[in-house]
Amino acid sequence: MMRFLLLFSRQGKLRLQKWFTPISEREKKKIIRDMTNMVLARQPRSCNFLDWKDLKIIYKRYASLYFCLAIENQENELLALEIIHRYVELLDKYFGNVCELDIIFNFEKAYFILDEFIIGGEVQETSKQIVNRSIEASDMLQEFQVGASTDTSPMSE
Amino acid sequence: MKRLSSTFMPSNWLSRAQRWRKELDLQSTNLIEVCMALTVVSQIFPKEMIPAILPLVEEKLNHPKEIIRRKAVLALYKFYLIAPNQVQHIHNKFRKALCDKDPGVMTASLHIYLQMIQENPEGYKDLTGSFVNILKQVVGGKLPIDFNYHSVPAPWLQIHLLRILSFLGKNDLRTSELIYEVLDESLRRAEMNRNITYAILYECVKCIYTIHPKSNLLEKAAKCIGNFVLSPDINLKYLGLKALTYVIQQDPKMALQHQMTIIECLDHPDLIIKRETLELLFRITNAQNVVVIVEKMLEFLQNSPDDYTTIDLVGKVAELAEKYAPDNEWFIETMNTVFSLGGDTMQPDIPNSFLKLLSEGFDSVEEDRKLRLFAVDSYVSLLQGETRKLPQCFLQVISWVLGEYSHLSEDHNRSTVLRLLEKLLDMKQTSSETKCWILMAMTKLCEGTAGVCVAQQVSETYISSMDTVLRQRAQELQHLSQDSELREEVLPRDSGLDPMEIDSSLSFLDEFVSGALAAGAAPYKPPHQRQEELAEAKVLSLEPYGLALPISMSSCSITDRHSPTPLSMSSGLSGDSTDVSHRAGLKLDGVQRVWGRDGYLAKKESVEEAAPVQGLTPVHSPSLQNEGDGSHSQTPTPTPTPEPDREKEQLASSLFFGVSSQSSVCLMGKPDSTFNRRRKAKVQAPGVTEQLSSSVAPVSNAVDNLLCNNLQDSNINSVSAASSKQTCELSPRVPAANGTCNTDCGLPESDRKRSNLSISRDNGLVDADSALSEDQGSRSDLCPSSYLPAELCGLYRSEIAPLCTAHSLELSACHVHQGDDMILIIFISNSSDSQVLQIRLDLKSEQLKVTCVSDSSVENIKSHTVAVYQYSLAVKRPGVDVEVDGTLSFLLPAGTPQTKHFSYKLPLTAFIRPLLISTEEYGTMWLGFSHEVKQNLTLVDDGCEPLTFTLNLLKNRLQLHLVEIIGLEGILACRLLQNQPCLMHCRVHAGALAVWLRSPVPELPDCLVYHCQRVLQEK
């Protein structure tokens, strides 16, 4: 099972965080700090896996963004690397040549895609087409609802 | 919108609002809304809310859209992880999901199966065929193209299945045989150079080494690991090392094959590779290479980056040092480094066990004295140097050792030591806890006028300290330093040897407690109970508004229920506060060793037992150079330049020294060598369990040792042995084929031939088997049921179930309902012709209170008779099933002590009795109970009165009392022996039976609901 996924920039700015187990806010802050410090300090072309407490940290850099995924010890590290890769592909497919700015300005979409791909720390759907279809469908619903009732309370956005 | 963030805290109002929102969404007709609701449900979800939402999610399992079904399955998986008992009843729905026509839903259901099979592989063996079939189809590319990932068919699914299969096939030849073919196929198909195929390969390799071994697969797996380890890709190298670490305990030869790569990885610039390599070396450490390996580990520790690694590695070094230390000096010095590097973060049991080891000593008094003396000397010289950097826990160890043993040293008189300790006291880094240790040490040491003088001075400084403990120690020091006779009595020298009697139940306080209770004091509640009661105040109410409350209480408010329960008085005079039976550490007595150096050890214990002593000798690496060189030529690494090469070879030879010999020692089931005494002294050997008799071991070890030393000096002399060894060494890739050379110890090394060896092993097996079946035949004469005590005949009792067999003894047991008592009866039948002596039966259980009620404990059992033991059981902590663990120890005719472990499981329902109360009493009791569970159960329909029929069914099967049925509601009551009530309220709602249970016992409602489900499902 996965424990959390963090996306941060080369400067250590957090761009996306997803926690699959309940963790207190303080603990989260500490983890984020640890992760950015550890991952950013890595030399290029070294191993993509790290030990952290009893977890394995799998990280990979795409352009200016670091993707950092924590998995439990008995999980398959290579597979985790492919999960990161697939997520990047999904983002790429949705945004078309995705870049850091896409995620900054459309973070809710990035979360949507992640929720369709991974549920509660397990991979749910691996097909690019299907994930895309359900994202598009929910986009439509959102537009429809916003159009239909302008006074809908904006609960999160 | 409904983008609900994943972070929600169970107890705030927002989450409650969200929950209602979700409930609405789940009932919505809009697909996407339902999808989203399910997505939210499967995020972090508070346990208390599951019952409210479960029926809605269950419903979605039958949704026509596959995406909804899949999300529902995943949501249920989440629930299963959080609260397994609550989804117990939908297991057959999981099966339906497994057979779903949509592969996505099936994939989702595998999450649950992986979890369940991991917990209980026995229960799902029948599914092996289906899983194998699914994997075959996946590997064969039968899935829609949607599931491909970079043109590899459904890799996630494949890996899941491989993992499930490895759990199913573990230690099970029959199941493993079903798996071999598809594993071979997977290995063959996964031959593209992609990360994802490597991930699959890695999983295959792990599976192959987990299930019952098969030689050609092992060969392929070994090749795979080789490719991984040698790969230039650093990630693959890491995985290769990880796989090697996994495999190496079973097949140490793999390490020899890759030794040069391992050496290279040890100097790798990437710390994580280094770390993994050390992990690997840790697994192959033995008495011969421990010095080099520990050195490497300490080297890593010097510049270790984080605390977590330090704690872990320090623990490992300490373990190795205790187990394999070659001599006293090395041991003490290594432990010194451990203490100073580990600092105060390390596990507290390291200093504890170190001190225990020093005080308890080993076999010889002289050795002990030397070790202690050396420790004292080394600490004195440490204290004479720079002390500021030493961690507190090291200082505590030092002061204890100096206090206890500095009288052994002639070089240092007491006043020097006292002065050194005084210096420590004055340092401002020293914590007050450490100061207490130091003062204690001084109390032991102050003798003579100079000592008393120092002691007086010190005690005056601290006697007015703010720290009470410190002040106490200062007082002690002051008084004892003046009165040397009293001191001799209080702190006798060398007192470590006789164990102290500790009354852990604090029974001497009973009178005080009962006096206080009589005077009106509140009964003691253990912390967890207090916590629970606190938490109750915050518990969310789950009943949707408008749901009718149980009969006769609808007008009362729910918050009333915290009124003190009448039964909580029993919560503890004294006694169960300390559970002495809990002992730290691994219990390996009952664990069978199934893997050996050359693969699977198919039940060879019996053969080994008879093996003569000299069996061990030939395998003990006739020449280590030989092994080293041999496998070096096999490693396909490009040969480095000669100079560093020689260095590395040297390192290799020291690292891998005795790797194979170590395994041979282990094979004999007796890993303790003479070097090993430190650990041996630590672990209390409770007689020898079914293995080599202890008298044989030291002799063989001595021979072993001698031979080893001889060979080290002159390995040319042993050419003949070496050459024969080589024949075995030449084919390290066929582990199963030459597997027997070190296990069949009876044969002299020189005239061994592989082929007839395996035959001899087979014969051994057959013999053992036939002997076993004969045994069983003779046993059946003694039918235990006829030995049932007369007063228990005619009472309701369970089937007599066999528990275990040990030599000629056979244990079986049953439980009898005797009114309000539950009696466990254990039969021990002796089917041999000789008497079995000194039988002792110890039963213990975390969940049950076991009291012996047999009139006299039978100690000896004559041939062909049955002894009967009676125990009365009472529930301490309810569970769905409750279990009793037992140990049987006895003396064989030959005089060797034997022990055997067994366990007996009985359902909680055995302890349930009807509780006869009226509706009014029910109403008042209901309010008093704080622990509750709600669940929807199936309503069993007999045609006319489903509610009455279902409740009667429950009443009869579970021994409940049906209080009353009014319209669509019914109430039942029962009690758990002796007197713990549980009330049940049932209501027909939407074709299901909504039950609501309450009890003062936390676990009881949950367990009872489980049994209700079982009963209704069986129907």
PDB file of N, CA and C in Angstrom, chain A residues 59-111:
ATOM      1  N   TYR A  59      11.463   8.141  -5.573  1.00  0.00           N
ATOM      2  CA  TYR A  59      11.311   9.473  -6.140  1.00  0.00           C
ATOM      3  C   TYR A  59      11.790   9.487  -7.574  1.00  0.00           C
ATOM      4  N   LYS A  60      11.264  10.430  -8.340  1.00  0.00           N
ATOM      5  CA  LYS A  60      11.766  10.601  -9.690  1.00  0.00           C
ATOM      6  C   LYS A  60      11.570  12.038 -10.096  1.00  0.00           C
ATOM      7  N   ARG A  61      12.514  12.522 -10.876  1.00  0.00           N
ATOM      8  CA  ARG A  61      12.413  13.912 -11.284  1.00  0.00           C
ATOM      9  C   ARG A  61      11.927  13.969 -12.727  1.00  0.00           C
ATOM     10  N   TYR A  62      10.900  14.773 -12.966  1.00  0.00           N
ATOM     11  CA  TYR A  62      10.455  15.039 -14.326  1.00  0.00           C
ATOM     12  C   TYR A  62      10.563  16.539 -14.526  1.00  0.00           C
ATOM     13  N   ALA A  63      11.402  16.957 -15.460  1.00  0.00           N
ATOM     14  CA  ALA A  63      11.669  18.387 -15.676  1.00  0.00           C
ATOM     15  C   ALA A  63      12.003  19.049 -14.337  1.00  0.00           C
ATOM     16  N   SER A  64      11.204  20.031 -13.920  1.00  0.00           N
ATOM     17  CA  SER A  64      11.578  20.740 -12.685  1.00  0.00           C
ATOM     18  C   SER A  64      10.874  20.156 -11.462  1.00  0.00           C
ATOM     19  N   LEU A  65      10.069  19.123 -11.662  1.00  0.00           N
ATOM     20  CA  LEU A  65       9.255  18.597 -10.563  1.00  0.00           C
ATOM     21  C   LEU A  65       9.791  17.260 -10.045  1.00  0.00           C
ATOM     22  N   TYR A  66       9.777  17.134  -8.736  1.00  0.00           N
ATOM     23  CA  TYR A  66      10.108  15.846  -8.130  1.00  0.00           C
ATOM     24  C   TYR A  66       8.819  15.149  -7.708  1.00  0.00           C
ATOM     25  N   PHE A  67       8.666  13.911  -8.082  1.00  0.00           N
ATOM     26  CA  PHE A  67       7.537  13.096  -7.625  1.00  0.00           C
ATOM     27  C   PHE A  67       8.094  12.161  -6.563  1.00  0.00           C
ATOM     28  N   CYS A  68       7.449  12.111  -5.446  1.00  0.00           N
ATOM     29  CA  CYS A  68       8.016  11.374  -4.328  1.00  0.00           C
ATOM     30  C   CYS A  68       6.916  10.533  -3.683  1.00  0.00           C
ATOM     31  N   LEU A  69       7.069   9.236  -3.756  1.00  0.00           N
ATOM     32  CA  LEU A  69       6.005   8.323  -3.333  1.00  0.00           C
ATOM     33  C   LEU A  69       6.528   7.431  -2.212  1.00  0.00           C
ATOM     34  N   ALA A  70       5.785   7.341  -1.127  1.00  0.00           N
ATOM     35  CA  ALA A  70       6.212   6.475  -0.021  1.00  0.00           C
ATOM     36  C   ALA A  70       5.395   5.196  -0.041  1.00  0.00           C
ATOM     37  N   ILE A  71       6.091   4.071   0.001  1.00  0.00           N
ATOM     38  CA  ILE A  71       5.384   2.789  -0.003  1.00  0.00           C
ATOM     39  C   ILE A  71       5.838   1.969   1.192  1.00  0.00           C
ATOM     40  N   GLU A  72       5.068   0.948   1.494  1.00  0.00           N
ATOM     41  CA  GLU A  72       5.451   0.076   2.594  1.00  0.00           C
ATOM     42  C   GLU A  72       6.592  -0.829   2.156  1.00  0.00           C
ATOM     43  N   ASN A  73       7.265  -1.378   3.146  1.00  0.00           N
ATOM     44  CA  ASN A  73       8.525  -2.042   2.863  1.00  0.00           C
ATOM     45  C   ASN A  73       8.439  -3.265   1.950  1.00  0.00           C
ATOM     46  N   GLN A  74       7.330  -4.010   2.035  1.00  0.00           N
ATOM     47  CA  GLN A  74       7.288  -5.232   1.238  1.00  0.00           C
ATOM     48  C   GLN A  74       6.834  -4.989  -0.194  1.00  0.00           C
ATOM     49  N   GLU A  75       6.504  -3.743  -0.524  1.00  0.00           N
ATOM     50  CA  GLU A  75       6.031  -3.456  -1.867  1.00  0.00           C
ATOM     51  C   GLU A  75       7.181  -3.482  -2.871  1.00  0.00           C
ATOM     52  N   ASN A  76       6.779  -3.519  -4.125  1.00  0.00           N
ATOM     53  CA  ASN A  76       7.741  -3.615  -5.212  1.00  0.00           C
ATOM     54  C   ASN A  76       8.183  -2.204  -5.628  1.00  0.00           C
ATOM     55  N   GLU A  77       9.475  -1.913  -5.474  1.00  0.00           N
ATOM     56  CA  GLU A  77       9.958  -0.561  -5.741  1.00  0.00           C
ATOM     57  C   GLU A  77       9.830  -0.168  -7.205  1.00  0.00           C
ATOM     58  N   LEU A  78      10.158  -1.121  -8.077  1.00  0.00           N
ATOM     59  CA  LEU A  78      10.102  -0.801  -9.506  1.00  0.00           C
ATOM     60  C   LEU A  78       8.689  -0.464  -9.929  1.00  0.00           C
ATOM     61  N   LEU A  79       7.743  -1.209  -9.363  1.00  0.00           N
ATOM     62  CA  LEU A  79       6.352  -0.977  -9.700  1.00  0.00           C
ATOM     63  C   LEU A  79       5.943   0.423  -9.253  1.00  0.00           C
ATOM     64  N   ALA A  80       6.434   0.831  -8.098  1.00  0.00           N
ATOM     65  CA  ALA A  80       6.115   2.169  -7.597  1.00  0.00           C
ATOM     66  C   ALA A  80       6.648   3.232  -8.550  1.00  0.00           C
ATOM     67  N   LEU A  81       7.825   2.950  -9.090  1.00  0.00           N
ATOM     68  CA  LEU A  81       8.407   3.878 -10.059  1.00  0.00           C
ATOM     69  C   LEU A  81       7.498   4.004 -11.286  1.00  0.00           C
ATOM     70  N   GLU A  82       6.928   2.862 -11.668  1.00  0.00           N
ATOM     71  CA  GLU A  82       6.024   2.882 -12.825  1.00  0.00           C
ATOM     72  C   GLU A  82       4.712   3.592 -12.488  1.00  0.00           C
ATOM     73  N   ILE A  83       4.299   3.533 -11.228  1.00  0.00           N
ATOM     74  CA  ILE A  83       3.086   4.255 -10.825  1.00  0.00           C
ATOM     75  C   ILE A  83       3.299   5.749 -11.018  1.00  0.00           C
ATOM     76  N   ILE A  84       4.471   6.214 -10.583  1.00  0.00           N
ATOM     77  CA  ILE A  84       4.790   7.627 -10.781  1.00  0.00           C
ATOM     78  C   ILE A  84       4.760   7.968 -12.263  1.00  0.00           C
ATOM     79  N   HIS A  85       5.364   7.069 -13.034  1.00  0.00           N
ATOM     80  CA  HIS A  85       5.452   7.327 -14.466  1.00  0.00           C
ATOM     81  C   HIS A  85       4.064   7.390 -15.097  1.00  0.00           C
ATOM     82  N   ARG A  86       3.213   6.454 -14.672  1.00  0.00           N
ATOM     83  CA  ARG A  86       1.870   6.443 -15.239  1.00  0.00           C
ATOM     84  C   ARG A  86       1.108   7.711 -14.855  1.00  0.00           C
ATOM     85  N   TYR A  87       1.319   8.182 -13.653  1.00  0.00           N
ATOM     86  CA  TYR A  87       0.642   9.405 -13.234  1.00  0.00           C
ATOM     87  C   TYR A  87       1.101  10.576 -14.101  1.00  0.00           C
ATOM     88  N   VAL A  88       2.378  10.609 -14.373  1.00  0.00           N
ATOM     89  CA  VAL A  88       2.890  11.672 -15.244  1.00  0.00           C
ATOM     90  C   VAL A  88       2.260  11.555 -16.621  1.00  0.00           C
ATOM     91  N   GLU A  89       2.156  10.341 -17.116  1.00  0.00           N
ATOM     92  CA  GLU A  89       1.535  10.148 -18.429  1.00  0.00           C
ATOM     93  C   GLU A  89       0.086  10.614 -18.436  1.00  0.00           C
ATOM     94  N   LEU A  90      -0.618  10.315 -17.336  1.00  0.00           N
ATOM     95  CA  LEU A  90      -2.019  10.723 -17.239  1.00  0.00           C
ATOM     96  C   LEU A  90      -2.145  12.239 -17.240  1.00  0.00           C
ATOM     97  N   LEU A  91      -1.269  12.881 -16.470  1.00  0.00           N
ATOM     98  CA  LEU A  91      -1.273  14.347 -16.448  1.00  0.00           C
ATOM     99  C   LEU A  91      -0.969  14.888 -17.837  1.00  0.00           C
ATOM    100  N   ASP A  92      -0.032  14.263 -18.456  1.00  0.00           N
ATOM    101  CA  ASP A  92       0.405  14.698 -19.775  1.00  0.00           C
ATOM    102  C   ASP A  92      -0.731  14.585 -20.784  1.00  0.00           C
ATOM    103  N   LYS A  93      -1.460  13.483 -20.672  1.00  0.00           N
ATOM    104  CA  LYS A  93      -2.552  13.251 -21.608  1.00  0.00           C
ATOM    105  C   LYS A  93      -3.650  14.299 -21.389  1.00  0.00           C
ATOM    106  N   TYR A  94      -3.910  14.618 -20.145  1.00  0.00           N
ATOM    107  CA  TYR A  94      -5.007  15.546 -19.863  1.00  0.00           C
ATOM    108  C   TYR A  94      -4.620  16.981 -20.223  1.00  0.00           C
ATOM    109  N   PHE A  95      -3.467  17.393 -19.804  1.00  0.00           N
ATOM    110  CA  PHE A  95      -3.069  18.785 -20.030  1.00  0.00           C
ATOM    111  C   PHE A  95      -2.414  18.978 -21.390  1.00  0.00           C
ATOM    112  N   GLY A  96      -1.880  17.898 -21.969  1.00  0.00           N
ATOM    113  CA  GLY A  96      -1.130  18.033 -23.209  1.00  0.00           C
ATOM    114  C   GLY A  96       0.186  18.695 -22.932  1.00  0.00           C
ATOM    115  N   ASN A  97       1.226  17.912 -22.909  1.00  0.00           N
ATOM    116  CA  ASN A  97       2.556  18.436 -22.581  1.00  0.00           C
ATOM    117  C   ASN A  97       2.562  19.199 -21.250  1.00  0.00           C
ATOM    118  N   VAL A  98       2.365  18.457 -20.198  1.00  0.00           N
ATOM    119  CA  VAL A  98       2.166  19.066 -18.886  1.00  0.00           C
ATOM    120  C   VAL A  98       3.440  19.752 -18.383  1.00  0.00           C
ATOM    121  N   CYS A  99       3.268  20.841 -17.665  1.00  0.00           N
ATOM    122  CA  CYS A  99       4.411  21.472 -17.024  1.00  0.00           C
ATOM    123  C   CYS A  99       4.025  21.891 -15.607  1.00  0.00           C
ATOM    124  N   GLU A 100       4.964  22.373 -14.857  1.00  0.00           N
ATOM    125  CA  GLU A 100       4.719  22.677 -13.453  1.00  0.00           C
ATOM    126  C   GLU A 100       3.564  23.668 -13.289  1.00  0.00           C
ATOM    127  N   LEU A 101       3.493  24.653 -14.227  1.00  0.00           N
ATOM    128  CA  LEU A 101       2.451  25.667 -14.112  1.00  0.00           C
ATOM    129  C   LEU A 101       1.053  25.069 -14.214  1.00  0.00           C
ATOM    130  N   ASP A 102       0.907  24.058 -15.075  1.00  0.00           N
ATOM    131  CA  ASP A 102      -0.400  23.401 -15.190  1.00  0.00           C
ATOM    132  C   ASP A 102      -0.864  22.911 -13.841  1.00  0.00           C
ATOM    133  N   ILE A 103       0.068  22.317 -13.100  1.00  0.00           N
ATOM    134  CA  ILE A 103      -0.303  21.744 -11.810  1.00  0.00           C
ATOM    135  C   ILE A 103      -0.549  22.834 -10.777  1.00  0.00           C
ATOM    136  N   ILE A 104       0.209  23.916 -10.879  1.00  0.00           N
ATOM    137  CA  ILE A 104      -0.009  25.017  -9.937  1.00  0.00           C
ATOM    138  C   ILE A 104      -1.391  25.630 -10.148  1.00  0.00           C
ATOM    139  N   PHE A 105      -1.754  25.868 -11.401  1.00  0.00           N
ATOM    140  CA  PHE A 105      -3.011  26.585 -11.649  1.00  0.00           C
ATOM    141  C   PHE A 105      -4.220  25.666 -11.707  1.00  0.00           C
ATOM    142  N   ASN A 106      -4.014  24.399 -12.005  1.00  0.00           N
ATOM    143  CA  ASN A 106      -5.149  23.478 -12.063  1.00  0.00           C
ATOM    144  C   ASN A 106      -4.953  22.337 -11.082  1.00  0.00           C
ATOM    145  N   PHE A 107      -4.584  22.698  -9.865  1.00  0.00           N
ATOM    146  CA  PHE A 107      -4.233  21.636  -8.924  1.00  0.00           C
ATOM    147  C   PHE A 107      -5.407  20.695  -8.679  1.00  0.00           C
ATOM    148  N   GLU A 108      -6.646  21.247  -8.748  1.00  0.00           N
ATOM    149  CA  GLU A 108      -7.785  20.372  -8.457  1.00  0.00           C
ATOM    150  C   GLU A 108      -7.897  19.284  -9.515  1.00  0.00           C
ATOM    151  N   LYS A 109      -7.515  19.616 -10.730  1.00  0.00           N
ATOM    152  CA  LYS A 109      -7.562  18.599 -11.787  1.00  0.00           C
ATOM    153  C   LYS A 109      -6.504  17.520 -11.514  1.00  0.00           C
ATOM    154  N   ALA A 110      -5.361  17.987 -11.076  1.00  0.00           N
ATOM    155  CA  ALA A 110      -4.306  17.020 -10.771  1.00  0.00           C
ATOM    156  C   ALA A 110      -4.770  16.071  -9.672  1.00  0.00           C
ATOM    157  N   TYR A 111      -5.495  16.604  -8.683  1.00  0.00           N
ATOM    158  CA  TYR A 111      -6.034  15.748  -7.616  1.00  0.00           C
ATOM    159  C   TYR A 111      -7.091  14.797  -8.171  1.00  0.00           C
TER     160      TYR A 111
END
